[in-house]
PDB file of C-alpha atoms in Angstrom:
ATOM      1  CA  UNK A   1      19.383   7.811  -3.334  1.00 56.00           C
ATOM      2  CA  UNK A   2      16.362   9.705  -2.038  1.00 69.00           C
ATOM      3  CA  UNK A   3      13.182   7.889  -1.110  1.00 90.00           C
ATOM      4  CA  UNK A   4       9.582   8.819  -1.804  1.00 95.00           C
ATOM      5  CA  UNK A   5       8.645  12.162  -0.269  1.00 95.00           C
ATOM      6  CA  UNK A   6       5.170  13.592   0.221  1.00 97.00           C
ATOM      7  CA  UNK A   7       3.874  17.036   1.146  1.00 97.00           C
ATOM      8  CA  UNK A   8       2.241  18.374   3.152  1.00 97.00           C
ATOM      9  CA  UNK A   9       2.403  15.899   6.033  1.00 96.00           C
ATOM     10  CA  UNK A  10      -0.755  17.194   7.684  1.00 96.00           C
ATOM     11  CA  UNK A  11      -3.528  19.515   6.579  1.00 97.00           C
ATOM     12  CA  UNK A  12      -7.024  20.540   7.574  1.00 98.00           C
ATOM     13  CA  UNK A  13      -9.736  21.557   5.105  1.00 98.00           C
ATOM     14  CA  UNK A  14     -13.447  22.221   5.244  1.00 98.00           C
ATOM     15  CA  UNK A  15     -16.203  20.527   3.279  1.00 98.00           C
ATOM     16  CA  UNK A  16     -16.476  21.706  -0.312  1.00 98.00           C
ATOM     17  CA  UNK A  17     -12.876  22.890  -0.543  1.00 98.00           C
ATOM     18  CA  UNK A  18     -10.236  21.506  -2.863  1.00 98.00           C
ATOM     19  CA  UNK A  19      -6.876  19.993  -1.940  1.00 98.00           C
ATOM     20  CA  UNK A  20      -3.647  19.165  -3.777  1.00 98.00           C
ATOM     21  CA  UNK A  21      -1.175  16.613  -2.403  1.00 98.00           C
ATOM     22  CA  UNK A  22       2.307  16.180  -3.824  1.00 98.00           C
ATOM     23  CA  UNK A  23       4.683  13.260  -4.227  1.00 97.00           C
ATOM     24  CA  UNK A  24       8.258  12.952  -5.424  1.00 96.00           C
ATOM     25  CA  UNK A  25       9.134   9.481  -6.600  1.00 92.00           C
ATOM     26  CA  UNK A  26      12.244   7.562  -5.646  1.00 90.00           C
ATOM     27  CA  UNK A  27      15.219   8.097  -7.930  1.00 86.00           C
ATOM     28  CA  UNK A  28      15.008   5.846 -11.002  1.00 84.00           C
ATOM     29  CA  UNK A  29      11.282   5.084 -10.578  1.00 89.00           C
ATOM     30  CA  UNK A  30       8.921   6.066 -13.408  1.00 89.00           C
ATOM     31  CA  UNK A  31       5.585   4.899 -11.995  1.00 91.00           C
ATOM     32  CA  UNK A  32       3.579   6.484  -9.184  1.00 93.00           C
ATOM     33  CA  UNK A  33       0.410   5.237  -7.503  1.00 94.00           C
ATOM     34  CA  UNK A  34      -1.845   6.802  -4.860  1.00 97.00           C
ATOM     35  CA  UNK A  35      -3.810   5.201  -2.011  1.00 96.00           C
ATOM     36  CA  UNK A  36      -6.364   6.332   0.555  1.00 98.00           C
ATOM     37  CA  UNK A  37      -6.221   4.788   4.021  1.00 97.00           C
ATOM     38  CA  UNK A  38      -9.062   5.558   6.396  1.00 95.00           C
ATOM     39  CA  UNK A  39      -8.459   5.091  10.113  1.00 92.00           C
ATOM     40  CA  UNK A  40      -8.327   1.399  11.011  1.00 89.00           C
ATOM     41  CA  UNK A  41      -8.621   0.248   7.396  1.00 92.00           C
ATOM     42  CA  UNK A  42      -6.229  -1.032   4.758  1.00 93.00           C
ATOM     43  CA  UNK A  43      -5.055   1.203   1.901  1.00 96.00           C
ATOM     44  CA  UNK A  44      -7.446   1.590  -1.027  1.00 96.00           C
ATOM     45  CA  UNK A  45      -5.956   2.027  -4.508  1.00 94.00           C
ATOM     46  CA  UNK A  46      -6.931   5.335  -6.143  1.00 96.00           C
ATOM     47  CA  UNK A  47      -4.930   5.344  -9.401  1.00 94.00           C
ATOM     48  CA  UNK A  48      -1.534   4.791 -10.983  1.00 92.00           C
ATOM     49  CA  UNK A  49       0.438   7.003 -13.382  1.00 92.00           C
ATOM     50  CA  UNK A  50       3.053   5.923 -15.899  1.00 89.00           C
ATOM     51  CA  UNK A  51       4.671   8.294 -18.393  1.00 86.00           C
ATOM     52  CA  UNK A  52       2.298  11.080 -17.394  1.00 90.00           C
ATOM     53  CA  UNK A  53      -0.836   9.052 -18.153  1.00 91.00           C
ATOM     54  CA  UNK A  54      -3.309   7.356 -15.841  1.00 91.00           C
ATOM     55  CA  UNK A  55      -2.695   3.610 -16.026  1.00 86.00           C
ATOM     56  CA  UNK A  56      -5.252   1.967 -13.777  1.00 88.00           C
ATOM     57  CA  UNK A  57      -7.890   3.358 -11.442  1.00 91.00           C
ATOM     58  CA  UNK A  58      -9.732   2.096  -8.380  1.00 92.00           C
ATOM     59  CA  UNK A  59     -13.327   2.789  -7.361  1.00 93.00           C
ATOM     60  CA  UNK A  60     -13.024   6.506  -6.737  1.00 96.00           C
ATOM     61  CA  UNK A  61     -15.236   9.258  -8.237  1.00 97.00           C
ATOM     62  CA  UNK A  62     -13.929  11.707 -10.868  1.00 97.00           C
ATOM     63  CA  UNK A  63     -13.426  14.422  -8.251  1.00 98.00           C
ATOM     64  CA  UNK A  64     -10.249  12.478  -7.416  1.00 98.00           C
ATOM     65  CA  UNK A  65      -7.802  13.367 -10.181  1.00 97.00           C
ATOM     66  CA  UNK A  66      -4.070  13.322 -10.664  1.00 96.00           C
ATOM     67  CA  UNK A  67      -1.090  14.406 -12.681  1.00 96.00           C
ATOM     68  CA  UNK A  68       2.360  13.052 -13.319  1.00 95.00           C
ATOM     69  CA  UNK A  69       5.131  15.380 -14.447  1.00 94.00           C
ATOM     70  CA  UNK A  70       8.109  14.706 -16.762  1.00 92.00           C
ATOM     71  CA  UNK A  71      10.369  14.244 -13.708  1.00 90.00           C
ATOM     72  CA  UNK A  72       7.930  11.486 -12.536  1.00 91.00           C
ATOM     73  CA  UNK A  73       6.679  13.475  -9.541  1.00 94.00           C
ATOM     74  CA  UNK A  74       2.919  13.484  -9.088  1.00 96.00           C
ATOM     75  CA  UNK A  75      -0.044  15.349  -7.661  1.00 97.00           C
ATOM     76  CA  UNK A  76      -3.345  14.111  -6.270  1.00 98.00           C
ATOM     77  CA  UNK A  77      -6.220  16.590  -6.456  1.00 98.00           C
ATOM     78  CA  UNK A  78      -9.496  16.160  -4.644  1.00 98.00           C
ATOM     79  CA  UNK A  79     -12.369  18.546  -5.390  1.00 97.00           C
ATOM     80  CA  UNK A  80     -15.543  19.209  -3.400  1.00 98.00           C
ATOM     81  CA  UNK A  81     -14.145  17.633  -0.243  1.00 98.00           C
ATOM     82  CA  UNK A  82     -16.464  15.493   1.869  1.00 98.00           C
ATOM     83  CA  UNK A  83     -16.112  14.455   5.502  1.00 97.00           C
ATOM     84  CA  UNK A  84     -15.388  10.856   4.406  1.00 97.00           C
ATOM     85  CA  UNK A  85     -12.325  12.065   2.515  1.00 98.00           C
ATOM     86  CA  UNK A  86     -10.549  12.398   5.867  1.00 98.00           C
ATOM     87  CA  UNK A  87      -7.758   9.838   5.659  1.00 97.00           C
ATOM     88  CA  UNK A  88      -4.053   9.178   5.251  1.00 97.00           C
ATOM     89  CA  UNK A  89      -3.104   9.557   1.575  1.00 98.00           C
ATOM     90  CA  UNK A  90      -0.143   7.449   0.551  1.00 97.00           C
ATOM     91  CA  UNK A  91       1.986   7.699  -2.542  1.00 96.00           C
ATOM     92  CA  UNK A  92       4.185   4.882  -3.819  1.00 94.00           C
ATOM     93  CA  UNK A  93       6.699   4.705  -6.626  1.00 93.00           C
ATOM     94  CA  UNK A  94       7.969   1.665  -8.466  1.00 89.00           C
ATOM     95  CA  UNK A  95      10.499   0.907 -11.184  1.00 83.00           C
ATOM     96  CA  UNK A  96       7.916  -0.525 -13.568  1.00 67.00           C
ATOM     97  CA  UNK A  97       5.935   0.469 -16.601  1.00 58.00           C
ATOM     98  CA  UNK A  98       3.022  -0.993 -18.431  1.00 55.00           C
ATOM     99  CA  UNK A  99       3.599  -4.478 -17.051  1.00 62.00           C
ATOM    100  CA  UNK A 100       1.590  -3.901 -13.903  1.00 69.00           C
ATOM    101  CA  UNK A 101       2.671  -3.042 -10.405  1.00 77.00           C
ATOM    102  CA  UNK A 102       6.299  -3.488  -9.598  1.00 81.00           C
ATOM    103  CA  UNK A 103       7.803  -3.503  -6.140  1.00 87.00           C
ATOM    104  CA  UNK A 104       6.287  -0.524  -4.337  1.00 90.00           C
ATOM    105  CA  UNK A 105       8.091   1.978  -2.126  1.00 92.00           C
ATOM    106  CA  UNK A 106       5.863   4.243  -0.056  1.00 94.00           C
ATOM    107  CA  UNK A 107       6.178   7.750   1.256  1.00 95.00           C
ATOM    108  CA  UNK A 108       5.192   8.674   4.800  1.00 94.00           C
ATOM    109  CA  UNK A 109       1.811   9.969   3.729  1.00 95.00           C
ATOM    110  CA  UNK A 110      -0.278  13.126   3.949  1.00 97.00           C
ATOM    111  CA  UNK A 111      -2.922  13.133   6.657  1.00 97.00           C
ATOM    112  CA  UNK A 112      -6.011  15.055   5.561  1.00 98.00           C
ATOM    113  CA  UNK A 113      -8.738  16.105   7.963  1.00 98.00           C
ATOM    114  CA  UNK A 114     -11.981  17.482   6.528  1.00 98.00           C
ATOM    115  CA  UNK A 115     -14.168  19.459   8.926  1.00 97.00           C
TER     116      UNK A 115
ATOM    117  CA  UNK B   1     -14.241  -8.512  -7.397  1.00 88.00           C
ATOM    118  CA  UNK B   2     -11.376 -10.351  -5.791  1.00 92.00           C
ATOM    119  CA  UNK B   3     -11.439 -10.927  -2.035  1.00 94.00           C
ATOM    120  CA  UNK B   4      -8.176 -10.767  -0.074  1.00 96.00           C
ATOM    121  CA  UNK B   5      -8.433 -12.017   3.475  1.00 97.00           C
ATOM    122  CA  UNK B   6      -5.701 -12.195   6.073  1.00 98.00           C
ATOM    123  CA  UNK B   7      -5.508 -14.245   9.226  1.00 97.00           C
ATOM    124  CA  UNK B   8      -5.311 -13.945  12.098  1.00 98.00           C
ATOM    125  CA  UNK B   9      -6.687 -10.386  12.390  1.00 97.00           C
ATOM    126  CA  UNK B  10      -4.793  -9.844  15.639  1.00 97.00           C
ATOM    127  CA  UNK B  11      -1.740 -11.527  17.099  1.00 97.00           C
ATOM    128  CA  UNK B  12      -0.010 -10.957  20.429  1.00 97.00           C
ATOM    129  CA  UNK B  13       3.429 -12.456  20.988  1.00 96.00           C
ATOM    130  CA  UNK B  14       6.213 -12.375  23.496  1.00 97.00           C
ATOM    131  CA  UNK B  15       9.620 -11.390  22.207  1.00 97.00           C
ATOM    132  CA  UNK B  16      11.448 -14.381  20.716  1.00 97.00           C
ATOM    133  CA  UNK B  17       8.344 -16.232  19.556  1.00 98.00           C
ATOM    134  CA  UNK B  18       7.720 -17.321  15.965  1.00 97.00           C
ATOM    135  CA  UNK B  19       4.566 -16.638  13.958  1.00 97.00           C
ATOM    136  CA  UNK B  20       2.900 -17.329  10.619  1.00 98.00           C
ATOM    137  CA  UNK B  21       0.594 -14.852   8.900  1.00 98.00           C
ATOM    138  CA  UNK B  22      -1.652 -15.964   6.052  1.00 98.00           C
ATOM    139  CA  UNK B  23      -3.089 -14.204   3.006  1.00 98.00           C
ATOM    140  CA  UNK B  24      -5.851 -15.894   0.979  1.00 98.00           C
ATOM    141  CA  UNK B  25      -7.087 -14.485  -2.323  1.00 97.00           C
ATOM    142  CA  UNK B  26     -10.122 -15.565  -4.287  1.00 96.00           C
ATOM    143  CA  UNK B  27      -8.864 -15.227  -7.882  1.00 94.00           C
ATOM    144  CA  UNK B  28      -5.697 -15.462  -9.968  1.00 92.00           C
ATOM    145  CA  UNK B  29      -3.159 -12.692  -9.528  1.00 92.00           C
ATOM    146  CA  UNK B  30      -0.180 -11.261 -11.400  1.00 90.00           C
ATOM    147  CA  UNK B  31       1.803 -10.506  -8.294  1.00 91.00           C
ATOM    148  CA  UNK B  32       1.669 -10.334  -4.515  1.00 95.00           C
ATOM    149  CA  UNK B  33       3.532  -8.118  -2.072  1.00 95.00           C
ATOM    150  CA  UNK B  34       3.842  -8.066   1.714  1.00 97.00           C
ATOM    151  CA  UNK B  35       4.100  -4.803   3.667  1.00 97.00           C
ATOM    152  CA  UNK B  36       4.680  -3.809   7.266  1.00 97.00           C
ATOM    153  CA  UNK B  37       2.993  -0.625   8.488  1.00 96.00           C
ATOM    154  CA  UNK B  38       4.749   0.677  11.581  1.00 91.00           C
ATOM    155  CA  UNK B  39       2.943   2.553  14.368  1.00 87.00           C
ATOM    156  CA  UNK B  40       3.776   5.868  12.656  1.00 85.00           C
ATOM    157  CA  UNK B  41       1.956   4.821   9.469  1.00 88.00           C
ATOM    158  CA  UNK B  42       4.967   4.161   7.237  1.00 90.00           C
ATOM    159  CA  UNK B  43       4.447   1.234   4.854  1.00 94.00           C
ATOM    160  CA  UNK B  44       7.606  -0.793   4.286  1.00 94.00           C
ATOM    161  CA  UNK B  45       7.894  -3.310   1.469  1.00 94.00           C
ATOM    162  CA  UNK B  46       8.919  -6.707   2.839  1.00 96.00           C
ATOM    163  CA  UNK B  47       8.582  -9.015  -0.156  1.00 96.00           C
ATOM    164  CA  UNK B  48       7.587  -8.902  -3.801  1.00 93.00           C
ATOM    165  CA  UNK B  49       6.630 -12.546  -4.241  1.00 95.00           C
ATOM    166  CA  UNK B  50       4.226 -13.637  -7.013  1.00 92.00           C
ATOM    167  CA  UNK B  51       5.302 -17.251  -6.448  1.00 94.00           C
ATOM    168  CA  UNK B  52       7.894 -19.333  -4.638  1.00 97.00           C
ATOM    169  CA  UNK B  53       9.804 -18.632  -1.437  1.00 98.00           C
ATOM    170  CA  UNK B  54      12.021 -15.749  -0.379  1.00 97.00           C
ATOM    171  CA  UNK B  55      13.923 -15.032   2.800  1.00 97.00           C
ATOM    172  CA  UNK B  56      15.273 -11.837   4.293  1.00 96.00           C
ATOM    173  CA  UNK B  57      16.856 -12.229   7.710  1.00 97.00           C
ATOM    174  CA  UNK B  58      14.264 -13.322  10.255  1.00 97.00           C
ATOM    175  CA  UNK B  59      11.450 -12.999   7.727  1.00 98.00           C
ATOM    176  CA  UNK B  60      10.491 -15.330   4.942  1.00 98.00           C
ATOM    177  CA  UNK B  61       7.511 -15.623   2.626  1.00 98.00           C
ATOM    178  CA  UNK B  62       5.977 -18.311   0.464  1.00 98.00           C
ATOM    179  CA  UNK B  63       3.330 -17.853  -2.231  1.00 97.00           C
ATOM    180  CA  UNK B  64       1.476 -20.809  -3.749  1.00 97.00           C
ATOM    181  CA  UNK B  65      -0.299 -19.060  -6.597  1.00 94.00           C
ATOM    182  CA  UNK B  66      -2.120 -22.178  -7.811  1.00 94.00           C
ATOM    183  CA  UNK B  67      -3.742 -22.561  -4.396  1.00 96.00           C
ATOM    184  CA  UNK B  68      -4.277 -18.818  -3.955  1.00 97.00           C
ATOM    185  CA  UNK B  69      -2.485 -18.156  -0.722  1.00 98.00           C
ATOM    186  CA  UNK B  70       0.697 -16.685   0.683  1.00 98.00           C
ATOM    187  CA  UNK B  71       2.380 -17.068   4.061  1.00 98.00           C
ATOM    188  CA  UNK B  72       4.668 -14.687   5.928  1.00 98.00           C
ATOM    189  CA  UNK B  73       6.902 -16.213   8.612  1.00 98.00           C
ATOM    190  CA  UNK B  74       8.426 -14.132  11.378  1.00 98.00           C
ATOM    191  CA  UNK B  75      11.006 -15.889  13.520  1.00 97.00           C
ATOM    192  CA  UNK B  76      12.463 -14.711  16.844  1.00 97.00           C
ATOM    193  CA  UNK B  77      10.075 -11.758  16.924  1.00 97.00           C
ATOM    194  CA  UNK B  78      11.225  -8.400  18.290  1.00 97.00           C
ATOM    195  CA  UNK B  79       9.259  -5.457  19.660  1.00 96.00           C
ATOM    196  CA  UNK B  80      10.121  -3.529  16.485  1.00 95.00           C
ATOM    197  CA  UNK B  81       8.106  -6.097  14.506  1.00 96.00           C
ATOM    198  CA  UNK B  82       4.921  -4.627  16.004  1.00 96.00           C
ATOM    199  CA  UNK B  83       2.502  -2.995  13.596  1.00 96.00           C
ATOM    200  CA  UNK B  84       0.099  -4.080  10.888  1.00 97.00           C
ATOM    201  CA  UNK B  85       1.062  -6.501   8.141  1.00 98.00           C
ATOM    202  CA  UNK B  86      -0.701  -6.241   4.780  1.00 98.00           C
ATOM    203  CA  UNK B  87      -0.572  -8.373   1.688  1.00 97.00           C
ATOM    204  CA  UNK B  88      -1.540  -6.752  -1.613  1.00 96.00           C
ATOM    205  CA  UNK B  89      -2.377  -8.428  -4.915  1.00 95.00           C
ATOM    206  CA  UNK B  90      -2.777  -7.372  -8.531  1.00 91.00           C
ATOM    207  CA  UNK B  91      -5.589  -9.470 -10.044  1.00 90.00           C
ATOM    208  CA  UNK B  92      -5.143 -10.764 -13.604  1.00 87.00           C
ATOM    209  CA  UNK B  93      -6.363  -8.447 -16.376  1.00 80.00           C
ATOM    210  CA  UNK B  94      -6.789  -5.473 -14.111  1.00 81.00           C
ATOM    211  CA  UNK B  95      -4.694  -2.408 -13.454  1.00 79.00           C
ATOM    212  CA  UNK B  96      -5.568  -2.379  -9.770  1.00 86.00           C
ATOM    213  CA  UNK B  97      -3.834  -3.263  -6.541  1.00 89.00           C
ATOM    214  CA  UNK B  98      -5.971  -4.733  -3.778  1.00 94.00           C
ATOM    215  CA  UNK B  99      -4.840  -4.766  -0.155  1.00 95.00           C
ATOM    216  CA  UNK B 100      -5.842  -7.449   2.298  1.00 96.00           C
ATOM    217  CA  UNK B 101      -7.629  -6.946   5.582  1.00 94.00           C
ATOM    218  CA  UNK B 102      -4.381  -6.839   7.569  1.00 97.00           C
ATOM    219  CA  UNK B 103      -2.940  -8.606  10.631  1.00 98.00           C
ATOM    220  CA  UNK B 104      -2.184  -6.451  13.660  1.00 97.00           C
ATOM    221  CA  UNK B 105       0.868  -7.804  15.505  1.00 97.00           C
ATOM    222  CA  UNK B 106       1.914  -6.753  18.993  1.00 97.00           C
ATOM    223  CA  UNK B 107       5.210  -8.033  20.374  1.00 97.00           C
ATOM    224  CA  UNK B 108       5.857  -7.552  24.098  1.00 96.00           C
ATOM    225  CA  UNK B 109       9.257  -7.772  25.821  1.00 95.00           C
TER     226      UNK B 109
END
């Protein structure tokens, strides 16, 4: 059984650019959620996807968008990058559906630096 | 919105000591989870515990949903227990997950 994998592990972008982060969910899990963790802070919930549709969103602007694919993998896209977007981006999968957040299993994260 | 506060913010222990971490939340929740973030940033699920008590080896957790708090007990601490411990809650009638402020634990040999 493979765990949650994320790519890339590290990347550097400049202000105004766009970035795509990828996540493969754990085998048997149909729900994926994304989190932003700034240095020294706790994770902040961005959004959750179930059956390829957004199912819950935190307080993030529309330039943060996502996709979930039929194999339950997911992408996080961030447009018009700002310096404050520098953070560790975490993906989690869970074996749940529309009944809220199940037990979450996290990937190792993608560390984004915006210059 | 809901407030999720953890205490203490920092904890320093010698190997073998016991500790209790607390998570208080200001509103009703559907579920609560405890996580350990190791020094490399990996978040590990410890407990999914909307109510009641669970145990897993040296760790146990208790959630009293009616009183809006949860406790994480670590017994016979080891240096590998070092890191940051987070609780996370899903408030009623939301599709959001809110993380607490975290407790940073350092265990010395």
